[in-house]
mmCIF file of N, CA and C in Angstrom:
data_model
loop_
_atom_site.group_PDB
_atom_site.id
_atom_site.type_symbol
_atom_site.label_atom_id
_atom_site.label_comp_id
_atom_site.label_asym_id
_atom_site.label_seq_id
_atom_site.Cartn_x
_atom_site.Cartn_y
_atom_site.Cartn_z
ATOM 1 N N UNK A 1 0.040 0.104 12.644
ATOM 2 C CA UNK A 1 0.563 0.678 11.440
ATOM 3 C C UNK A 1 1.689 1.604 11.825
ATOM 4 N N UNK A 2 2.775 1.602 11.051
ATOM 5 C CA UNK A 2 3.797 2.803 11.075
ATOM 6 C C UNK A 2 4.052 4.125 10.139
ATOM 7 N N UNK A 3 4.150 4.782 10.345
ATOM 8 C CA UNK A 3 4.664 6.182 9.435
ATOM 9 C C UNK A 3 6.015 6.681 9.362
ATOM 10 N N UNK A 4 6.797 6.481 8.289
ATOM 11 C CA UNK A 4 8.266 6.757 8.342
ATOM 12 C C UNK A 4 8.471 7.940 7.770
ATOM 13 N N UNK A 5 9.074 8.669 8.277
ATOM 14 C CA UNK A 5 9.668 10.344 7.193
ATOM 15 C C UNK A 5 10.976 9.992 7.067
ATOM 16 N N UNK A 6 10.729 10.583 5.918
ATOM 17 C CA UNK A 6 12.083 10.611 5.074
ATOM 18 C C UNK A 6 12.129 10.062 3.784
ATOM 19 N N UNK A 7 12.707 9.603 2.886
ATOM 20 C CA UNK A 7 12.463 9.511 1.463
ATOM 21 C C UNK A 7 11.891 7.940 1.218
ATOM 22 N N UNK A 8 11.423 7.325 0.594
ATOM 23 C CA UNK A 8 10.846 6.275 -0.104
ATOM 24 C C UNK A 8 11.923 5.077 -0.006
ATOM 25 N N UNK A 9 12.820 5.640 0.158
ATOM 26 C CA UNK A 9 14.122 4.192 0.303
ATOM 27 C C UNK A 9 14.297 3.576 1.542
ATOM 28 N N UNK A 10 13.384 4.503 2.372
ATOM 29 C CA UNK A 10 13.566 3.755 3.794
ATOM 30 C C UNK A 10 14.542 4.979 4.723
ATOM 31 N N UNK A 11 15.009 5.520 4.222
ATOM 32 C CA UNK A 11 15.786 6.183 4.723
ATOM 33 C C UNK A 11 15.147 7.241 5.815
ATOM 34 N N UNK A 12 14.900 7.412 7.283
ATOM 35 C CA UNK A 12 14.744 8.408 8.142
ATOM 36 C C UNK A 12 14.129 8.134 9.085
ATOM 37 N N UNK A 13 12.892 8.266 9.725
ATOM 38 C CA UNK A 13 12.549 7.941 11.391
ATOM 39 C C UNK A 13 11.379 7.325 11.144
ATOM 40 N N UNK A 14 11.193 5.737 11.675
ATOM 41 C CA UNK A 14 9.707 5.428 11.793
ATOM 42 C C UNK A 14 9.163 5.380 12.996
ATOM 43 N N UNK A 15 7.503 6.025 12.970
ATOM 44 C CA UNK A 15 7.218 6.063 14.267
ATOM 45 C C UNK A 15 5.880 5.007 14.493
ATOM 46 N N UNK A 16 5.185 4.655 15.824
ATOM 47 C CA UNK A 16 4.104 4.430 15.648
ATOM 48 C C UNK A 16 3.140 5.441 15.280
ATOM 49 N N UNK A 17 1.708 4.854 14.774
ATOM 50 C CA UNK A 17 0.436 5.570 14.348
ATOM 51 C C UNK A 17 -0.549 4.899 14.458
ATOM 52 N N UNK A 18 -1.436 5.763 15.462
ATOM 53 C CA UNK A 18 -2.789 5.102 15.605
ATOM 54 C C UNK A 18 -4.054 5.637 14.424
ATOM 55 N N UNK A 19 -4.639 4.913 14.082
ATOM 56 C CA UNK A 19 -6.172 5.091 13.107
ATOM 57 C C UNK A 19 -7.421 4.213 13.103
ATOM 58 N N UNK A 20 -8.443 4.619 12.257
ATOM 59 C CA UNK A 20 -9.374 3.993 11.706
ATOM 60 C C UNK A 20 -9.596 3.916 10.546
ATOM 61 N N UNK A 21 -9.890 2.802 9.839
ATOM 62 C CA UNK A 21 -10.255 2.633 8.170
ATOM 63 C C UNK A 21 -11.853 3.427 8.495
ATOM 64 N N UNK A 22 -11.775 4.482 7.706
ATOM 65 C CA UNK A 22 -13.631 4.955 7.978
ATOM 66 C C UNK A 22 -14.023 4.551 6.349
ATOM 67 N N UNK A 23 -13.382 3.993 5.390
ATOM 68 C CA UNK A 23 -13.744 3.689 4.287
ATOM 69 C C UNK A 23 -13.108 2.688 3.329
ATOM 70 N N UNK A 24 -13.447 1.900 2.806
ATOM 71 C CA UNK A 24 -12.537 1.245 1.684
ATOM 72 C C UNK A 24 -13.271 1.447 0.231
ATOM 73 N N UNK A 25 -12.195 1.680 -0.621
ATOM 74 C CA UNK A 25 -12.858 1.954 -2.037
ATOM 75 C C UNK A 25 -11.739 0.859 -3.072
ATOM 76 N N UNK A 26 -11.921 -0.098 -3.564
ATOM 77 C CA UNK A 26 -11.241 -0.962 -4.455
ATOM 78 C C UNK A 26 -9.876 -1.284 -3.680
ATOM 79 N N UNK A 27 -9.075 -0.612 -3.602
ATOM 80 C CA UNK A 27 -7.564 -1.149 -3.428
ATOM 81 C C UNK A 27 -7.337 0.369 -2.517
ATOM 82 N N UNK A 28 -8.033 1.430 -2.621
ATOM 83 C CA UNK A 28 -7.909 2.905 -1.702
ATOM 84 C C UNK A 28 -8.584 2.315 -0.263
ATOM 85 N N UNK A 29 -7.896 3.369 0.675
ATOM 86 C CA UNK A 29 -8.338 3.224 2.308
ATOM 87 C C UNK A 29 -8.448 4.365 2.522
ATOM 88 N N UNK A 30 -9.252 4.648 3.363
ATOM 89 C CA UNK A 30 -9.751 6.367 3.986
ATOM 90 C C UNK A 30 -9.554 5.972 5.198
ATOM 91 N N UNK A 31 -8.192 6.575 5.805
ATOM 92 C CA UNK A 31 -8.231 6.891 7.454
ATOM 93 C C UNK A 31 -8.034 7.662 8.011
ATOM 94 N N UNK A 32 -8.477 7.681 9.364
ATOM 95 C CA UNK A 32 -8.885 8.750 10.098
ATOM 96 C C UNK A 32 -8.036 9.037 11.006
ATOM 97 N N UNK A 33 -6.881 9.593 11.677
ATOM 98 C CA UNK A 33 -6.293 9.473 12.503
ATOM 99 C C UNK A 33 -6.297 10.997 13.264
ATOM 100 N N UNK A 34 -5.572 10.725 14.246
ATOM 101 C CA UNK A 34 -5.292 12.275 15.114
ATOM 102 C C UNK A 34 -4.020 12.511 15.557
ATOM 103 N N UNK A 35 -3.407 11.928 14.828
ATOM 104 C CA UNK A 35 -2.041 11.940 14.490
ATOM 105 C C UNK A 35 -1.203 13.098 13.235
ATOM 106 N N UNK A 36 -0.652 13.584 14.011
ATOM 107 C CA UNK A 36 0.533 14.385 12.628
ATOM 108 C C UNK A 36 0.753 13.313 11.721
ATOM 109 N N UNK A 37 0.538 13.866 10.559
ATOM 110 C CA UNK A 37 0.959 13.035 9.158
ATOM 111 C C UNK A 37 0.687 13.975 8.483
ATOM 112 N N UNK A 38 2.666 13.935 7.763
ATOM 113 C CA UNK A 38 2.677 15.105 6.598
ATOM 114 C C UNK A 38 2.899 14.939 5.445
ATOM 115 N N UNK A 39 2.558 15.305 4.638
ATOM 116 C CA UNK A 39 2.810 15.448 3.173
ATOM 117 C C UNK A 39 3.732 14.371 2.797
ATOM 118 N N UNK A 40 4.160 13.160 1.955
ATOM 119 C CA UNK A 40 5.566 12.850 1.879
ATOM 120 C C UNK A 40 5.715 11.939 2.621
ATOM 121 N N UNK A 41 5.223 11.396 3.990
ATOM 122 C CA UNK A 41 5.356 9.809 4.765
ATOM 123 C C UNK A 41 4.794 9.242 4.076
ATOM 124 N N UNK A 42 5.428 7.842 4.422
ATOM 125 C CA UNK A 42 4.916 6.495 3.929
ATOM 126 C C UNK A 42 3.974 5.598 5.168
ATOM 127 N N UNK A 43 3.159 5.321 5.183
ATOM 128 C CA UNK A 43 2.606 4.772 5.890
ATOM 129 C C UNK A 43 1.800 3.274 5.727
ATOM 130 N N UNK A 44 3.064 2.412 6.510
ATOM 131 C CA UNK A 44 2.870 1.066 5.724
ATOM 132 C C UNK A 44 1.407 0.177 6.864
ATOM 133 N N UNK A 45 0.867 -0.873 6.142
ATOM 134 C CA UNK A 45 -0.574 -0.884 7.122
ATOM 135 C C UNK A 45 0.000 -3.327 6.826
ATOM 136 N N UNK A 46 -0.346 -3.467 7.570
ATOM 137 C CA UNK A 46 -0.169 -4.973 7.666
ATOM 138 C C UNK A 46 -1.684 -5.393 6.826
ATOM 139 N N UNK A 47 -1.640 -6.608 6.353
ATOM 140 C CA UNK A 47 -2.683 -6.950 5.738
ATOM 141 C C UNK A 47 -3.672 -8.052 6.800
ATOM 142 N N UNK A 48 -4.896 -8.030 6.897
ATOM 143 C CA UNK A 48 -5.894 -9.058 8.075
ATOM 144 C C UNK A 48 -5.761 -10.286 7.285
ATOM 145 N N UNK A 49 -5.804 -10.463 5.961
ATOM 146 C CA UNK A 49 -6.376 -11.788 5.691
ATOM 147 C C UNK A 49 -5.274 -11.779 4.299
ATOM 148 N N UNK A 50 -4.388 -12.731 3.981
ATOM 149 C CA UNK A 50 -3.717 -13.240 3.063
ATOM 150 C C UNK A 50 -4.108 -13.243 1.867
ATOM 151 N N UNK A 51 -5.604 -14.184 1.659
ATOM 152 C CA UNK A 51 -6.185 -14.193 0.615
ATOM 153 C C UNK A 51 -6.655 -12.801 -0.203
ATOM 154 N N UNK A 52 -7.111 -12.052 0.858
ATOM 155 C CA UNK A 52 -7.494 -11.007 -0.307
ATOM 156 C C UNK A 52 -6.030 -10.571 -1.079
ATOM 157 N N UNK A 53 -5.185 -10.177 -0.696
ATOM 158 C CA UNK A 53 -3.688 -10.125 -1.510
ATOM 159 C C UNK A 53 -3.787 -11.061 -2.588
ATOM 160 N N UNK A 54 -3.936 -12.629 -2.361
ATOM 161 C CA UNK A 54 -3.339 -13.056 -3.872
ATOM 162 C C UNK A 54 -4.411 -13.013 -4.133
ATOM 163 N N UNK A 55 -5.402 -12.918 -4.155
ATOM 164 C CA UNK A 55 -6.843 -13.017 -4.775
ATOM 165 C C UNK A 55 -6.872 -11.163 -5.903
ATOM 166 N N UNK A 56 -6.657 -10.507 -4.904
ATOM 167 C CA UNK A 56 -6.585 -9.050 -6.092
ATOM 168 C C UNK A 56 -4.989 -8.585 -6.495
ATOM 169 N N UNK A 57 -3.913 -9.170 -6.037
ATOM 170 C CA UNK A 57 -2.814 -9.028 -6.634
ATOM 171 C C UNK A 57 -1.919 -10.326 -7.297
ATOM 172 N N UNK A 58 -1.928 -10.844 -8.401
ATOM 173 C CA UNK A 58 -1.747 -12.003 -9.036
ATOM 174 C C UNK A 58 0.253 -11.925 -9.121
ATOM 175 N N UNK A 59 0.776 -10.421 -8.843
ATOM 176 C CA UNK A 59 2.050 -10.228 -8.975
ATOM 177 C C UNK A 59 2.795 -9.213 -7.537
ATOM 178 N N UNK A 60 3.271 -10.077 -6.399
ATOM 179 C CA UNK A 60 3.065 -8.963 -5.694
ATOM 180 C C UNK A 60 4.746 -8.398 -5.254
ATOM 181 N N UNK A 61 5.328 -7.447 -4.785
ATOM 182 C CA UNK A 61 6.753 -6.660 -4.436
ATOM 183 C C UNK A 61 7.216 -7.825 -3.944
ATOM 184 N N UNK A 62 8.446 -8.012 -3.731
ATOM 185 C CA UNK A 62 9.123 -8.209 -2.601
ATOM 186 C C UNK A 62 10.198 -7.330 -1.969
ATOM 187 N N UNK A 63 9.665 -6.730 -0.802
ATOM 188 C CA UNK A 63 10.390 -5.949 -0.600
ATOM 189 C C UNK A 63 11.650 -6.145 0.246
ATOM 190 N N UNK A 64 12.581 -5.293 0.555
ATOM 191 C CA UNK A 64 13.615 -5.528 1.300
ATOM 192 C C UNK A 64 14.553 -3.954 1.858
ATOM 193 N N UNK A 65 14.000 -3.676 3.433
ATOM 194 C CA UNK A 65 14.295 -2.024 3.512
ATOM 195 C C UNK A 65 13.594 -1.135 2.774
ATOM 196 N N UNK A 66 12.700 -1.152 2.580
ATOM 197 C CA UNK A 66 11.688 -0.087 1.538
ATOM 198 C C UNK A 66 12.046 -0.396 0.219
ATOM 199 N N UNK A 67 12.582 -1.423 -0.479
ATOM 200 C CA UNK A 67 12.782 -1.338 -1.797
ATOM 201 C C UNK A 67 12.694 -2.640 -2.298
ATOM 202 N N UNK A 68 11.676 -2.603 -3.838
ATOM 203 C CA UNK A 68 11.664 -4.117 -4.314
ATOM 204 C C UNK A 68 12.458 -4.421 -4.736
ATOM 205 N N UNK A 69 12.633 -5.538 -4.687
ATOM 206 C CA UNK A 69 14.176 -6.648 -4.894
ATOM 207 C C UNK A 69 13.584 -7.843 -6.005
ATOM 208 N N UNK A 70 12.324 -7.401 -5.959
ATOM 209 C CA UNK A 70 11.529 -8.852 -6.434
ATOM 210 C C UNK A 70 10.563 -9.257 -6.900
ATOM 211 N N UNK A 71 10.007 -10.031 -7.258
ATOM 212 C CA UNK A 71 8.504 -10.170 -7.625
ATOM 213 C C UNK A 71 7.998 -11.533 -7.406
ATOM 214 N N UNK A 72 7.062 -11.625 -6.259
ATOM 215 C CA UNK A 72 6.055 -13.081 -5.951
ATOM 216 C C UNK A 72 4.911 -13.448 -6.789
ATOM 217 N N UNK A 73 5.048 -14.572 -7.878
ATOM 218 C CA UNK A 73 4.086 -14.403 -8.614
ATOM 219 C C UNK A 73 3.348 -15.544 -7.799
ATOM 220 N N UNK A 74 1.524 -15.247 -7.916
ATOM 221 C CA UNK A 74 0.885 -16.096 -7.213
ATOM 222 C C UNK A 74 0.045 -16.749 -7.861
ATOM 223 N N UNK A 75 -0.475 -17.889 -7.522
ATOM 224 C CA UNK A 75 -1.707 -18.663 -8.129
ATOM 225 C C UNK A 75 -2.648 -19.020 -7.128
ATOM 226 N N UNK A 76 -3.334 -18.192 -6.681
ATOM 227 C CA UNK A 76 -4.481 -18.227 -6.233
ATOM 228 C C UNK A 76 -5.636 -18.962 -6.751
#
C-alpha cells in the first residue's frame, strides 16, 4: 500500500507503508500500522480478489493521476 501527502489531485510525495487489516466492517478497513500517517494522506490499498469489487460496486471510478475521468459500469 502507498500514502501520498499532499492534496487529493495527486499532487505531492508518495511513499511506501507497511500495515495490517485488524478489521473489516462493510466497505470500512481498520489498520494498524507503525508508520507516520497524518491527518489529510490518501492511502491507496490494491484490491486481493476482483470479484468482490464488481460484486459490491455495480459503478466503479476510473481513475487517472488521482482523479476520475470516468465511470466502469459492471455486470457482475
Amino acid at each position: 500500500m502507498h500514502a501520498a501527502t499532499g492534496s487529493s489531485s495527486g499532487a505531492g510525495n508518495a511513499r511506501d507503508l507497511s500495515g495490517t487489516t485488524t478489521r473489516l466492517n462493510d466497505q470500512h478497513l481498520f489498520l494498524h500500522t507503525d508508520d507516520a500517517v497524518q491527518v489529510g494522506e490518501v492511502i491507496e490499498f490494491g484490491i486481493s480478489h476482483p470479484c468482490t469489487s464488481f460484486d459490491k460496486w455495480p459503478t466503479l471510478p476510473l481513475l487517472r493521476e488521482h482523479r476520475v475521468v470516468g465511470l466502469v459500469h459492471t455486470e457482475f
